[in-house]
Amino acid sequence: MPVPPAHDTAASVFLSDHLQAVTEALATTQGQSAVLELVLTSAGQALGTVAGAVLLLDAASQSLTPFSAGPDASLWQGGPLEESGPVRDALARRESLFFADQGALLRSYPELEVRAAGAGAVATAVLPMTLDDQLSGALVVNVPAPHPFTEAEIRFLRILAAQCAVALDRAQLHQTLEDRVAARTAELEGERAALDAFVAYKESVGSESDVRILARQAVRVVQAGLQHVSAAYYELEDGWWKARVWSEDVAPEVAAEIQAGVPEDAPDFRDAARSQAAVFADGWNAEANELPSTDAYGAVALLPLTVNGETRSLFAVGTRDARAWNEREKALVRAVVRGLGITLERTEITRQLQARNAELDARTQALEAFAQLTQDLATQSDPYEFVRRAQEVTLSLLSPGYSLYYERDGNQWRNRVQVGDVGHADLQAFIDAGPPVGETPSIDVPWTTREPLYQDDYARGSDTPPEMVQHVQTVASLPVFRHGTVVGVLIAVLFDGRCWTPTDRVTLDTVVRSLGLALERAEQAGELRQRTEQLERSNAELEQFAYIASHDLQAPIRAVTSFAGIINRRYGAQLDERGQLYLRQIIDSGEHMKQLLDDLLTFSRVHTERHAFLPVDANVVFDTVAQRLQAGAPAAQVTRAALPTVRADALQLDQLLQNLISNGLKYRREGTVPQVRVSAQPDGPMWRFAVTDNGIGIESQYFGRIFEIFQRLHVRETYEGTGIGLAVCKKIVEQHGGQLWVDSTPGEGSTFYFTLPGVD
Ligand code: ADP
């Protein structure tokens, strides 16, 4: 520790140097305790071994707080100012007091004797600290030995005390500033959190469809935005406002109360619900609103949420501190509740849409059922069956009532189909008698205008005596068209009032249009059936004719050919060349005719001589046929892949393969060894056979024609034949439920495909 030199001038140089150092150090020292520490240490260094204290005066100048260094700090305790003897005097007089020894001190302040006993202080200096004329405390310095304070020391201590006051004030200012910055930062952070919560909430408003989930968020946003408030979301249920969501701070007894519900007519709730406007109550009457536990709240806001003009829920905010709402608070609460309102509305619209969709679905289903039914009824020729069905579908979609279907009969309307009871005996009699044309607008109008007539409010008395139709409220009459002509009027009569909605109209129009189409189709189906029956009849007749003709012509033709043969054998030699040529032509033509008759007979027998379809091994049938054909054409190659067992008439399968393979051999290409191969592939429940040859092939334009009877692509001189073989094949395959077709490349060969049922 530096000791002041004895020499006075040297001592004052030392002190002023030291002061300089302290001043500089203080300029960079921050914080109250650092300042005090530095001041007390400096005093010690300047005056030798020393203890000291700084006593700080509080704002009211009533008491002192000590900050001390050194062993005898107890002498300068803090406390009320009036009890602090020398410090009090120094402050009151704004004068520094110096006591060179203990005696001097105790002489002036004998009461300190008790405290001083045992304390080491001998010389004491007490210096008031002032800044801008304001007292801020005192600097007390003790020297452990008698010490007359020199001028230089007194000046040093006075300046030190003043510096200390300045530094303390700066530290104080600094502290205040820091505190303010911290407080503002906290405030800003709070605001940012509130803003973030609000932004998140706004985003949720766009997407959240569950209003209670959003209400939970709304509660949080309000709490973040307004400090110290509680919030709750209520819904109206059976005359009670019941809280569904509330903030966590709500006391359990309050939570129980709001959950149990507030009567609908609790004054503030009622006012908000009725006026459909926010109620910001400055001051809250818990008793009047039947929520005794909410007594602690100072101001309450109730904001109604309306859907379809009805208040269904309320958002409540309560504050404990304030008794009045300010504009910012009101604006925030309103903004949050608006978001909730949007969600509520959206939820409601979604609900309505869903209901509408469900209704539409039901209607579509009914229409589909009707369409399906008319399809199923296609074979049904009674048009009134369709009308009845259309009436049933119509009534199933509407409230109770009945339906009539009128057709015109001269000057009267005839009720042809009725579904449901008209609910009045006289009315039924009137309907049955046939209302007059031209005096029954509900039928006349749609008939003549060709437009539906929808009467939301049935014009009683316009069609019938009014007393018969008192129970009728709503009527729809629709013209029914067939091929563009109105053929009847379908009427739906309802006992309940109903506004025909666009959906109703579309539905009824659709039903009636479908009815018209069904009627047309039924008519066509009827015609088709008749035509088919006719065709079948004439087909059967033709077959019968072919059979009889081919059968009965056999004997005469046999006679012609055999007699021609006899003539040739017996008298051939007597005939000249021309006569022999004619005779040969008779024989040739006779044989061809015999072939024709045979083939024709085969053709007609496909129908007449049918056998049961049994499992037949196609390999066996093929082998028989191949052997038979190979005998006539030994050079030809007739082969097969492994063939399946099919369900067929074995004789007909033989005929089928025989015709196709023999054609394959017959229509061979010049200069090639004829090859025919038969194979088969599964094709669903059927087998698809392929008979492939390497013959002359067929032009694609003849792919259809060759299957018709008598259709040939060549003259008899080139290729022998009658043009019946493929027609027989086609008949056989179709009789088995299969199909026959050809694919071919002229000059390369043909493949005939046919399908036959497999064995399951
Ligand atoms: P036909 O063989 O007695 O003339 P089809 O009914 O069996 O009578 O055949 C009809 C026509 O189809 C034949 O005249 C012939 O022109 C053609 N055709 C049938 N099979 C073949 C085949 N494998 N290759 C080329 N043309 C054929």
PDB file of N, CA, C and O in Angstrom, residues 99-110 113 116 121-124 146:
ATOM      1  N   PHE A  99     -12.824  14.404  12.819  1.00  0.00           N
ATOM      2  CA  PHE A  99     -12.476  14.198  14.243  1.00  0.00           C
ATOM      3  C   PHE A  99     -11.117  13.546  14.271  1.00  0.00           C
ATOM      4  O   PHE A  99     -10.954  12.423  13.772  1.00  0.00           O
ATOM      5  N   ALA A 100     -10.153  14.286  14.837  1.00  0.00           N
ATOM      6  CA  ALA A 100      -8.767  13.827  14.761  1.00  0.00           C
ATOM      7  C   ALA A 100      -8.533  12.608  15.631  1.00  0.00           C
ATOM      8  O   ALA A 100      -7.606  11.837  15.414  1.00  0.00           O
ATOM      9  N   ASP A 101      -9.346  12.442  16.700  1.00  0.00           N
ATOM     10  CA  ASP A 101      -9.203  11.225  17.514  1.00  0.00           C
ATOM     11  C   ASP A 101     -10.553  10.844  18.105  1.00  0.00           C
ATOM     12  O   ASP A 101     -11.540  11.568  17.953  1.00  0.00           O
ATOM     13  N   GLN A 102     -10.538   9.734  18.822  1.00  0.00           N
ATOM     14  CA  GLN A 102     -11.807   9.204  19.357  1.00  0.00           C
ATOM     15  C   GLN A 102     -12.439  10.160  20.351  1.00  0.00           C
ATOM     16  O   GLN A 102     -13.637  10.336  20.409  1.00  0.00           O
ATOM     17  N   GLY A 103     -11.548  10.774  21.129  1.00  0.00           N
ATOM     18  CA  GLY A 103     -12.024  11.699  22.156  1.00  0.00           C
ATOM     19  C   GLY A 103     -12.855  12.800  21.514  1.00  0.00           C
ATOM     20  O   GLY A 103     -13.937  13.121  21.979  1.00  0.00           O
ATOM     21  N   ALA A 104     -12.325  13.359  20.461  1.00  0.00           N
ATOM     22  CA  ALA A 104     -13.053  14.429  19.766  1.00  0.00           C
ATOM     23  C   ALA A 104     -14.418  13.963  19.311  1.00  0.00           C
ATOM     24  O   ALA A 104     -15.404  14.679  19.434  1.00  0.00           O
ATOM     25  N   LEU A 105     -14.454  12.745  18.806  1.00  0.00           N
ATOM     26  CA  LEU A 105     -15.736  12.222  18.317  1.00  0.00           C
ATOM     27  C   LEU A 105     -16.721  12.025  19.460  1.00  0.00           C
ATOM     28  O   LEU A 105     -17.865  12.470  19.409  1.00  0.00           O
ATOM     29  N   LEU A 106     -16.218  11.388  20.547  1.00  0.00           N
ATOM     30  CA  LEU A 106     -17.132  11.066  21.655  1.00  0.00           C
ATOM     31  C   LEU A 106     -17.554  12.322  22.410  1.00  0.00           C
ATOM     32  O   LEU A 106     -18.630  12.356  23.000  1.00  0.00           O
ATOM     33  N   ARG A 107     -16.692  13.328  22.321  1.00  0.00           N
ATOM     34  CA  ARG A 107     -17.099  14.585  22.960  1.00  0.00           C
ATOM     35  C   ARG A 107     -18.333  15.140  22.256  1.00  0.00           C
ATOM     36  O   ARG A 107     -19.271  15.564  22.891  1.00  0.00           O
ATOM     37  N   SER A 108     -18.284  15.112  20.990  1.00  0.00           N
ATOM     38  CA  SER A 108     -19.450  15.636  20.253  1.00  0.00           C
ATOM     39  C   SER A 108     -20.625  14.654  20.275  1.00  0.00           C
ATOM     40  O   SER A 108     -21.782  15.060  20.271  1.00  0.00           O
ATOM     41  N   TYR A 109     -20.318  13.315  20.237  1.00  0.00           N
ATOM     42  CA  TYR A 109     -21.418  12.318  20.167  1.00  0.00           C
ATOM     43  C   TYR A 109     -21.223  11.231  21.207  1.00  0.00           C
ATOM     44  O   TYR A 109     -20.809  10.123  20.901  1.00  0.00           O
ATOM     45  N   PRO A 110     -21.488  11.582  22.488  1.00  0.00           N
ATOM     46  CA  PRO A 110     -21.251  10.606  23.562  1.00  0.00           C
ATOM     47  C   PRO A 110     -22.064   9.318  23.346  1.00  0.00           C
ATOM     48  O   PRO A 110     -21.654   8.254  23.774  1.00  0.00           O
ATOM     49  N   GLU A 113     -20.438   6.063  22.281  1.00  0.00           N
ATOM     50  CA  GLU A 113     -19.489   5.354  23.143  1.00  0.00           C
ATOM     51  C   GLU A 113     -19.793   3.861  23.156  1.00  0.00           C
ATOM     52  O   GLU A 113     -18.906   3.033  23.051  1.00  0.00           O
ATOM     53  N   ALA A 116     -18.817   2.423  19.963  1.00  0.00           N
ATOM     54  CA  ALA A 116     -17.399   2.538  19.680  1.00  0.00           C
ATOM     55  C   ALA A 116     -16.555   1.592  20.529  1.00  0.00           C
ATOM     56  O   ALA A 116     -15.425   1.291  20.170  1.00  0.00           O
ATOM     57  N   ALA A 121     -11.890   2.438  15.422  1.00  0.00           N
ATOM     58  CA  ALA A 121     -11.787   3.757  14.831  1.00  0.00           C
ATOM     59  C   ALA A 121     -11.241   4.775  15.822  1.00  0.00           C
ATOM     60  O   ALA A 121     -11.663   4.816  16.970  1.00  0.00           O
ATOM     61  N   VAL A 122     -10.332   5.578  15.383  1.00  0.00           N
ATOM     62  CA  VAL A 122      -9.771   6.602  16.259  1.00  0.00           C
ATOM     63  C   VAL A 122     -10.034   7.973  15.653  1.00  0.00           C
ATOM     64  O   VAL A 122     -10.703   8.799  16.252  1.00  0.00           O
ATOM     65  N   ALA A 123      -9.506   8.166  14.392  1.00  0.00           N
ATOM     66  CA  ALA A 123      -9.832   9.421  13.698  1.00  0.00           C
ATOM     67  C   ALA A 123     -10.932   9.154  12.673  1.00  0.00           C
ATOM     68  O   ALA A 123     -10.956   8.086  12.073  1.00  0.00           O
ATOM     69  N   THR A 124     -11.814  10.131  12.545  1.00  0.00           N
ATOM     70  CA  THR A 124     -12.969   9.913  11.658  1.00  0.00           C
ATOM     71  C   THR A 124     -13.256  11.161  10.824  1.00  0.00           C
ATOM     72  O   THR A 124     -13.150  12.269  11.332  1.00  0.00           O
ATOM     73  N   PRO A 146      -4.820   8.348  16.057  1.00  0.00           N
ATOM     74  CA  PRO A 146      -5.144   9.785  16.023  1.00  0.00           C
ATOM     75  C   PRO A 146      -4.523  10.407  14.778  1.00  0.00           C
ATOM     76  O   PRO A 146      -3.379  10.093  14.432  1.00  0.00           O
TER      77      PRO A 146
END
